[in-house]
Amino acid sequence: MSRALRYGGRTLALTASALGTIAVAAVPAVADDQPTAEQIMADCASGQGKCSFNSPEIGQAYLGEPRQVSELLYNCTASPASQSMAWADTVGSSHSVGGSVTVGGGIEGIITASVTATYNYTWQSSRTETSTFTLTVRPGEVGWISRAQVMQRISGTWQTHYDDPKWGHYYWFVPDVVTGPAPNGTDGKRNAVVVKSRKMTADEKKLCSSGANQDSVFTRGG
């Protein structure tokens, strides 16, 4: 989505005993004068625009794609090898019109406040888990720890208000979908930690036959 999809004009109400209330709407902006969604979100993040995340709707939780969270364990010996390895995984949030949601940034605080007010649920843009796991790797193979995080999508609409018209209007509206980590067990979905392995490549076998790695078990960053 490259452009903000909707705009609004500020309504001015003038009260007079004889005339009652008079509403005056701003003139619609020309299409070429419309900002991009990214420009609107930048103003929300910086505070230049007074923003709210309206009508948030939380979707059904699902298990995200697994990813490597540990170093690689190489078994250059002739027997299965087991080793305890530490792992750490931090999963952040992103939104459809502005990339990642920065922890401690203006966008994060607005989403948190909106979701808390609507659902009495404390949304977190980032979650970190650490632990240790024992890997058993067969001879000539490489092993690692992989993890999948429970995720959730929140859809809503950003409303930006400017004290003075910007791009011809006081208000701009941008639909958005926020994707981020959810607590373990949400909607019955559980985080998954698994051990994976594969055969060594030709280049990796050369590492086994060289010097200190020969007939040993060693680790390398993934």
GROMACS .gro file of C-alpha atoms in nm:
model
  222
    1MET     CA    1   0.000   0.000   0.000
    2SER     CA    2   0.177   0.313  -0.125
    3ARG     CA    3  -0.079   0.580  -0.041
    4ALA     CA    4  -0.308   0.673   0.242
    5LEU     CA    5  -0.647   0.556   0.124
    6ARG     CA    6  -0.878   0.806   0.286
    7TYR     CA    7  -0.875   1.164   0.404
    8GLY     CA    8  -1.103   1.386   0.607
    9GLY     CA    9  -1.172   1.756   0.644
   10ARG     CA   10  -1.200   1.916   0.985
   11THR     CA   11  -1.552   2.025   1.078
   12LEU     CA   12  -1.581   2.369   1.235
   13ALA     CA   13  -1.888   2.429   1.452
   14LEU     CA   14  -1.993   2.789   1.512
   15THR     CA   15  -2.266   2.849   1.772
   16ALA     CA   16  -2.491   3.153   1.755
   17SER     CA   17  -2.826   3.210   1.928
   18ALA     CA   18  -3.002   3.298   1.603
   19LEU     CA   19  -2.828   3.069   1.357
   20GLY     CA   20  -2.773   2.752   1.560
   21THR     CA   21  -2.480   2.535   1.438
   22ILE     CA   22  -2.304   2.586   1.107
   23ALA     CA   23  -2.072   2.309   0.976
   24VAL     CA   24  -1.805   2.397   0.720
   25ALA     CA   25  -1.600   2.117   0.558
   26ALA     CA   26  -1.258   2.159   0.402
   27VAL     CA   27  -1.221   2.129   0.024
   28PRO     CA   28  -1.105   1.776  -0.080
   29ALA     CA   29  -0.736   1.747  -0.173
   30VAL     CA   30  -0.620   1.682  -0.526
   31ALA     CA   31  -0.495   1.321  -0.570
   32ASP     CA   32  -0.140   1.437  -0.646
   33ASP     CA   33  -0.133   1.619  -0.312
   34GLN     CA   34  -0.210   1.304  -0.112
   35PRO     CA   35   0.069   1.177   0.116
   36THR     CA   36   0.194   0.821   0.108
   37ALA     CA   37   0.100   0.587   0.393
   38GLU     CA   38   0.466   0.590   0.495
   39GLN     CA   39   0.459   0.969   0.535
   40ILE     CA   40   0.152   0.950   0.757
   41MET     CA   41   0.313   0.678   0.972
   42ALA     CA   42   0.633   0.882   1.003
   43ASP     CA   43   0.430   1.171   1.142
   44CYS     CA   44   0.259   0.932   1.387
   45ALA     CA   45   0.596   0.799   1.504
   46SER     CA   46   0.750   1.144   1.545
   47GLY     CA   47   0.447   1.298   1.714
   48GLN     CA   48   0.405   1.560   1.443
   49GLY     CA   49   0.060   1.413   1.384
   50LYS     CA   50  -0.173   1.335   1.673
   51CYS     CA   51  -0.250   0.972   1.598
   52SER     CA   52  -0.481   0.699   1.722
   53PHE     CA   53  -0.520   0.337   1.612
   54ASN     CA   54  -0.896   0.298   1.578
   55SER     CA   55  -1.122  -0.011   1.598
   56PRO     CA   56  -0.850  -0.275   1.646
   57GLU     CA   57  -0.957  -0.630   1.563
   58ILE     CA   58  -0.744  -0.921   1.687
   59GLY     CA   59  -0.725  -1.218   1.455
   60GLN     CA   60  -0.694  -1.587   1.537
   61ALA     CA   61  -0.350  -1.691   1.664
   62TYR     CA   62  -0.130  -1.908   1.442
   63LEU     CA   63   0.215  -2.067   1.457
   64GLY     CA   64   0.478  -1.867   1.272
   65GLU     CA   65   0.746  -2.007   1.045
   66PRO     CA   66   1.028  -2.193   1.228
   67ARG     CA   67   1.374  -2.038   1.223
   68GLN     CA   68   1.721  -2.129   1.345
   69VAL     CA   69   1.792  -1.997   1.695
   70SER     CA   70   2.117  -2.174   1.789
   71GLU     CA   71   2.464  -2.228   1.653
   72LEU     CA   72   2.529  -2.521   1.420
   73LEU     CA   73   2.668  -2.840   1.575
   74TYR     CA   74   2.901  -3.044   1.351
   75ASN     CA   75   2.974  -3.410   1.424
   76CYS     CA   76   3.304  -3.512   1.265
   77THR     CA   77   3.327  -3.836   1.466
   78ALA     CA   78   3.220  -4.189   1.379
   79SER     CA   79   2.954  -4.204   1.655
   80PRO     CA   80   2.641  -4.006   1.747
   81ALA     CA   81   2.731  -3.700   1.955
   82SER     CA   82   2.518  -3.516   2.211
   83GLN     CA   83   2.578  -3.164   2.338
   84SER     CA   84   2.379  -2.914   2.544
   85MET     CA   85   2.337  -2.585   2.357
   86ALA     CA   86   2.192  -2.252   2.463
   87TRP     CA   87   1.951  -2.069   2.236
   88ALA     CA   88   1.787  -1.727   2.233
   89ASP     CA   89   1.507  -1.595   2.017
   90THR     CA   90   1.359  -1.245   1.990
   91VAL     CA   91   1.050  -1.202   1.774
   92GLY     CA   92   0.934  -0.850   1.688
   93SER     CA   93   0.635  -0.694   1.515
   94SER     CA   94   0.575  -0.540   1.176
   95HIS     CA   95   0.290  -0.355   1.012
   96SER     CA   96   0.172  -0.352   0.653
   97VAL     CA   97   0.237   0.016   0.584
   98GLY     CA   98   0.558   0.087   0.770
   99GLY     CA   99   0.786  -0.214   0.823
  100SER     CA  100   0.893  -0.304   1.176
  101VAL     CA  101   0.736  -0.170   1.496
  102THR     CA  102   1.019  -0.025   1.704
  103VAL     CA  103   1.021  -0.118   2.073
  104GLY     CA  104   0.974   0.200   2.276
  105GLY     CA  105   0.873   0.400   1.968
  106GLY     CA  106   0.564   0.615   1.926
  107ILE     CA  107   0.381   0.362   1.710
  108GLU     CA  108   0.420   0.084   1.969
  109GLY     CA  109   0.269   0.296   2.246
  110ILE     CA  110  -0.033   0.395   2.037
  111ILE     CA  111  -0.111   0.034   1.939
  112THR     CA  112  -0.066  -0.086   2.298
  113ALA     CA  113  -0.302   0.180   2.434
  114SER     CA  114  -0.568   0.106   2.173
  115VAL     CA  115  -0.562  -0.273   2.217
  116THR     CA  116  -0.560  -0.243   2.598
  117ALA     CA  117  -0.859  -0.006   2.593
  118THR     CA  118  -1.058  -0.228   2.356
  119TYR     CA  119  -0.975  -0.577   2.485
  120ASN     CA  120  -0.816  -0.522   2.827
  121TYR     CA  121  -0.524  -0.720   2.682
  122THR     CA  122  -0.163  -0.607   2.712
  123TRP     CA  123  -0.011  -0.626   2.365
  124GLN     CA  124   0.367  -0.654   2.336
  125SER     CA  125   0.550  -0.570   2.016
  126SER     CA  126   0.844  -0.798   2.101
  127ARG     CA  127   0.898  -1.120   2.294
  128THR     CA  128   1.227  -1.288   2.388
  129GLU     CA  129   1.280  -1.644   2.508
  130THR     CA  130   1.601  -1.824   2.602
  131SER     CA  131   1.674  -2.178   2.714
  132THR     CA  132   1.906  -2.475   2.664
  133PHE     CA  133   1.844  -2.794   2.470
  134THR     CA  134   2.043  -3.113   2.417
  135LEU     CA  135   2.118  -3.200   2.055
  136THR     CA  136   2.211  -3.545   1.936
  137VAL     CA  137   2.375  -3.540   1.592
  138ARG     CA  138   2.465  -3.842   1.384
  139PRO     CA  139   2.812  -3.885   1.228
  140GLY     CA  140   2.871  -3.665   0.926
  141GLU     CA  141   2.571  -3.444   0.999
  142VAL     CA  142   2.499  -3.090   1.116
  143GLY     CA  143   2.237  -3.015   1.382
  144TRP     CA  144   2.070  -2.701   1.516
  145ILE     CA  145   1.774  -2.582   1.723
  146SER     CA  146   1.477  -2.430   1.545
  147ARG     CA  147   1.186  -2.242   1.701
  148ALA     CA  148   0.840  -2.122   1.589
  149GLN     CA  149   0.657  -1.843   1.776
  150VAL     CA  150   0.281  -1.807   1.822
  151MET     CA  151   0.178  -1.500   1.617
  152GLN     CA  152  -0.131  -1.282   1.582
  153ARG     CA  153  -0.255  -1.010   1.347
  154ILE     CA  154  -0.432  -0.693   1.457
  155SER     CA  155  -0.617  -0.488   1.195
  156GLY     CA  156  -0.726  -0.129   1.245
  157THR     CA  157  -0.718   0.221   1.099
  158TRP     CA  158  -0.476   0.499   1.184
  159GLN     CA  159  -0.634   0.841   1.232
  160THR     CA  160  -0.398   1.137   1.217
  161HIS     CA  161  -0.500   1.485   1.328
  162TYR     CA  162  -0.297   1.796   1.252
  163ASP     CA  163  -0.341   2.130   1.428
  164ASP     CA  164  -0.303   2.295   1.088
  165PRO     CA  165  -0.401   2.139   0.754
  166LYS     CA  166  -0.135   1.917   0.600
  167TRP     CA  167  -0.171   1.799   0.241
  168GLY     CA  168  -0.492   2.001   0.247
  169HIS     CA  169  -0.661   1.833   0.546
  170TYR     CA  170  -0.667   1.813   0.922
  171TYR     CA  171  -0.737   1.437   0.927
  172TRP     CA  172  -0.595   1.142   0.735
  173PHE     CA  173  -0.692   0.776   0.771
  174VAL     CA  174  -0.470   0.475   0.690
  175PRO     CA  175  -0.585   0.109   0.718
  176ASP     CA  176  -0.313  -0.115   0.863
  177VAL     CA  177  -0.246  -0.472   0.976
  178VAL     CA  178   0.002  -0.531   1.260
  179THR     CA  179   0.164  -0.874   1.289
  180GLY     CA  180   0.341  -0.965   1.612
  181PRO     CA  181   0.413  -1.232   1.875
  182ALA     CA  182   0.136  -1.355   2.103
  183PRO     CA  183   0.159  -1.521   2.445
  184ASN     CA  184   0.227  -1.895   2.438
  185GLY     CA  185  -0.102  -2.086   2.444
  186THR     CA  186  -0.311  -1.814   2.277
  187ASP     CA  187  -0.613  -1.974   2.105
  188GLY     CA  188  -0.464  -2.314   2.190
  189LYS     CA  189  -0.148  -2.256   1.984
  190ARG     CA  190   0.188  -2.341   2.144
  191ASN     CA  191   0.542  -2.225   2.066
  192ALA     CA  192   0.750  -2.504   1.912
  193VAL     CA  193   1.119  -2.584   1.975
  194VAL     CA  194   1.262  -2.867   1.765
  195VAL     CA  195   1.601  -3.017   1.675
  196LYS     CA  196   1.684  -3.032   1.305
  197SER     CA  197   1.973  -3.190   1.119
  198ARG     CA  198   2.108  -3.252   0.772
  199LYS     CA  199   2.402  -3.412   0.594
  200MET     CA  200   2.719  -3.208   0.574
  201THR     CA  201   2.804  -3.045   0.244
  202ALA     CA  202   3.132  -3.118   0.066
  203ASP     CA  203   3.281  -2.794   0.198
  204GLU     CA  204   3.170  -2.875   0.553
  205LYS     CA  205   3.330  -3.218   0.532
  206LYS     CA  206   3.657  -3.044   0.448
  207LEU     CA  207   3.628  -2.854   0.778
  208CYS     CA  208   3.604  -3.187   0.955
  209SER     CA  209   3.922  -3.318   0.798
  210SER     CA  210   4.122  -3.005   0.878
  211GLY     CA  211   4.340  -2.976   1.187
  212ALA     CA  212   4.158  -2.928   1.518
  213ASN     CA  213   3.817  -3.033   1.381
  214GLN     CA  214   3.924  -3.382   1.279
  215ASP     CA  215   3.743  -3.653   1.478
  216SER     CA  216   3.569  -3.391   1.693
  217VAL     CA  217   3.238  -3.218   1.757
  218PHE     CA  218   3.241  -2.842   1.707
  219THR     CA  219   3.000  -2.550   1.670
  220ARG     CA  220   2.977  -2.255   1.434
  221GLY     CA  221   2.743  -1.959   1.419
  222GLY     CA  222   2.448  -2.003   1.186
   0.00000   0.00000   0.00000
